[in-house]
Amino acid sequence: MLEIILLIGLTKKIGNMLNAKGRKSGWFKLLTVVLWIGGELIGAVIGAVIGEISDLGLVVAYPLALLGAAGGALTAYLIAKNVRPVETFEPPPPPPVFT
């Protein structure tokens, strides 16, 4: 439950960050969720494999799943932070008119 609350808060923060830059935030929010869940699944699989090899069982899987989710969240945040703002085009001022 706590993970869901953190994920909702992170997607809102990323959405606000991108809206301030003049970008649409929908795809970046989806990217955040995909990276979070993907990182968590990869961490869980790696933890399960390590647990099987070292006879620790699934004790290792959950902490590594959380680390994977944190890595996915950090990746999504850094991508959103480094997106450039939308450049607005301002036409040059008209030349002076001498009469």
mmCIF file of C-alpha atoms in Angstrom:
data_model
loop_
_atom_site.group_PDB
_atom_site.id
_atom_site.type_symbol
_atom_site.label_atom_id
_atom_site.label_comp_id
_atom_site.label_asym_id
_atom_site.label_seq_id
_atom_site.Cartn_x
_atom_site.Cartn_y
_atom_site.Cartn_z
ATOM 1 C CA MET A 1 0.000 0.000 0.000
ATOM 2 C CA LEU A 2 2.837 2.364 0.836
ATOM 3 C CA GLU A 3 4.421 1.689 -2.550
ATOM 4 C CA ILE A 4 1.214 2.705 -4.322
ATOM 5 C CA ILE A 5 1.085 5.970 -2.370
ATOM 6 C CA LEU A 6 4.737 6.677 -3.230
ATOM 7 C CA LEU A 7 4.120 5.886 -6.898
ATOM 8 C CA ILE A 8 1.094 8.206 -7.050
ATOM 9 C CA GLY A 9 3.094 10.994 -5.388
ATOM 10 C CA LEU A 10 6.013 10.490 -7.777
ATOM 11 C CA THR A 11 3.817 10.584 -10.873
ATOM 12 C CA LYS A 12 2.189 13.800 -9.643
ATOM 13 C CA LYS A 13 5.608 15.365 -9.014
ATOM 14 C CA ILE A 14 6.853 14.370 -12.463
ATOM 15 C CA GLY A 15 3.617 15.635 -14.038
ATOM 16 C CA ASN A 16 3.950 19.013 -12.324
ATOM 17 C CA MET A 17 7.617 19.247 -13.315
ATOM 18 C CA LEU A 18 6.821 18.621 -16.979
ATOM 19 C CA ASN A 19 3.759 20.869 -17.029
ATOM 20 C CA ALA A 20 5.954 23.698 -15.721
ATOM 21 C CA LYS A 21 8.240 23.099 -18.712
ATOM 22 C CA GLY A 22 5.292 23.322 -21.101
ATOM 23 C CA ARG A 23 5.297 19.598 -21.917
ATOM 24 C CA LYS A 24 2.459 17.102 -21.852
ATOM 25 C CA SER A 25 2.986 14.752 -18.944
ATOM 26 C CA GLY A 26 0.834 11.704 -19.754
ATOM 27 C CA TRP A 27 3.492 9.589 -21.447
ATOM 28 C CA PHE A 28 6.062 10.457 -18.815
ATOM 29 C CA LYS A 29 3.667 9.376 -16.059
ATOM 30 C CA LEU A 30 3.146 6.083 -17.863
ATOM 31 C CA LEU A 31 6.919 5.736 -18.238
ATOM 32 C CA THR A 32 7.285 6.268 -14.492
ATOM 33 C CA VAL A 33 4.841 3.461 -13.687
ATOM 34 C CA VAL A 34 6.436 1.105 -16.237
ATOM 35 C CA LEU A 35 9.960 1.776 -14.956
ATOM 36 C CA TRP A 36 8.829 1.340 -11.336
ATOM 37 C CA ILE A 37 7.090 -1.990 -11.961
ATOM 38 C CA GLY A 38 9.769 -3.201 -14.371
ATOM 39 C CA GLY A 39 12.529 -2.406 -11.901
ATOM 40 C CA GLU A 40 10.619 -4.133 -9.141
ATOM 41 C CA LEU A 41 10.115 -7.282 -11.219
ATOM 42 C CA ILE A 42 13.738 -7.407 -12.320
ATOM 43 C CA GLY A 43 14.918 -6.899 -8.736
ATOM 44 C CA ALA A 44 12.593 -9.641 -7.501
ATOM 45 C CA VAL A 45 13.849 -12.105 -10.104
ATOM 46 C CA ILE A 46 17.478 -11.312 -9.324
ATOM 47 C CA GLY A 47 16.743 -11.639 -5.598
ATOM 48 C CA ALA A 48 15.017 -14.982 -6.104
ATOM 49 C CA VAL A 49 17.971 -16.300 -8.097
ATOM 50 C CA ILE A 50 20.443 -15.092 -5.472
ATOM 51 C CA GLY A 51 18.258 -16.596 -2.757
ATOM 52 C CA GLU A 52 18.236 -19.968 -4.498
ATOM 53 C CA ILE A 53 21.993 -19.972 -5.014
ATOM 54 C CA SER A 54 22.853 -18.932 -1.461
ATOM 55 C CA ASP A 55 20.120 -20.984 0.295
ATOM 56 C CA LEU A 56 18.557 -17.832 1.773
ATOM 57 C CA GLY A 57 15.248 -18.472 0.076
ATOM 58 C CA LEU A 58 13.071 -15.519 -0.846
ATOM 59 C CA VAL A 59 14.410 -13.361 1.997
ATOM 60 C CA VAL A 60 16.614 -11.557 -0.505
ATOM 61 C CA ALA A 61 13.941 -11.105 -3.183
ATOM 62 C CA TYR A 62 11.799 -8.406 -1.570
ATOM 63 C CA PRO A 63 14.615 -5.986 -0.604
ATOM 64 C CA LEU A 64 16.081 -6.293 -4.096
ATOM 65 C CA ALA A 65 12.623 -5.746 -5.578
ATOM 66 C CA LEU A 66 12.370 -2.504 -3.603
ATOM 67 C CA LEU A 67 15.828 -1.456 -4.790
ATOM 68 C CA GLY A 68 14.786 -2.181 -8.369
ATOM 69 C CA ALA A 69 11.640 -0.069 -7.939
ATOM 70 C CA ALA A 70 13.730 2.762 -6.494
ATOM 71 C CA GLY A 71 16.098 2.501 -9.461
ATOM 72 C CA GLY A 72 13.191 2.712 -11.892
ATOM 73 C CA ALA A 73 11.756 5.700 -10.024
ATOM 74 C CA LEU A 74 15.127 7.461 -10.044
ATOM 75 C CA THR A 75 15.502 6.810 -13.766
ATOM 76 C CA ALA A 76 12.051 8.264 -14.498
ATOM 77 C CA TYR A 77 12.770 11.308 -12.326
ATOM 78 C CA LEU A 78 16.113 11.991 -14.014
ATOM 79 C CA ILE A 79 14.564 11.674 -17.482
ATOM 80 C CA ALA A 80 11.799 14.125 -16.567
ATOM 81 C CA LYS A 81 14.251 16.515 -14.930
ATOM 82 C CA ASN A 82 16.480 16.645 -18.004
ATOM 83 C CA VAL A 83 13.705 17.277 -20.533
ATOM 84 C CA ARG A 84 14.123 20.682 -22.102
ATOM 85 C CA PRO A 85 11.327 23.212 -21.828
ATOM 86 C CA VAL A 86 9.265 23.932 -24.901
ATOM 87 C CA GLU A 87 10.774 26.821 -26.777
ATOM 88 C CA THR A 88 8.257 29.451 -27.718
ATOM 89 C CA PHE A 89 8.762 31.360 -30.921
ATOM 90 C CA GLU A 90 8.641 35.114 -30.596
ATOM 91 C CA PRO A 91 8.807 37.010 -33.858
ATOM 92 C CA PRO A 92 11.396 39.748 -34.029
ATOM 93 C CA PRO A 93 10.182 43.267 -33.438
ATOM 94 C CA PRO A 94 9.263 45.213 -36.573
ATOM 95 C CA PRO A 95 11.918 47.519 -37.951
ATOM 96 C CA PRO A 96 11.643 51.178 -37.011
ATOM 97 C CA VAL A 97 9.671 53.340 -39.383
ATOM 98 C CA PHE A 98 11.151 56.727 -40.229
ATOM 99 C CA THR A 99 8.752 59.324 -41.545
#
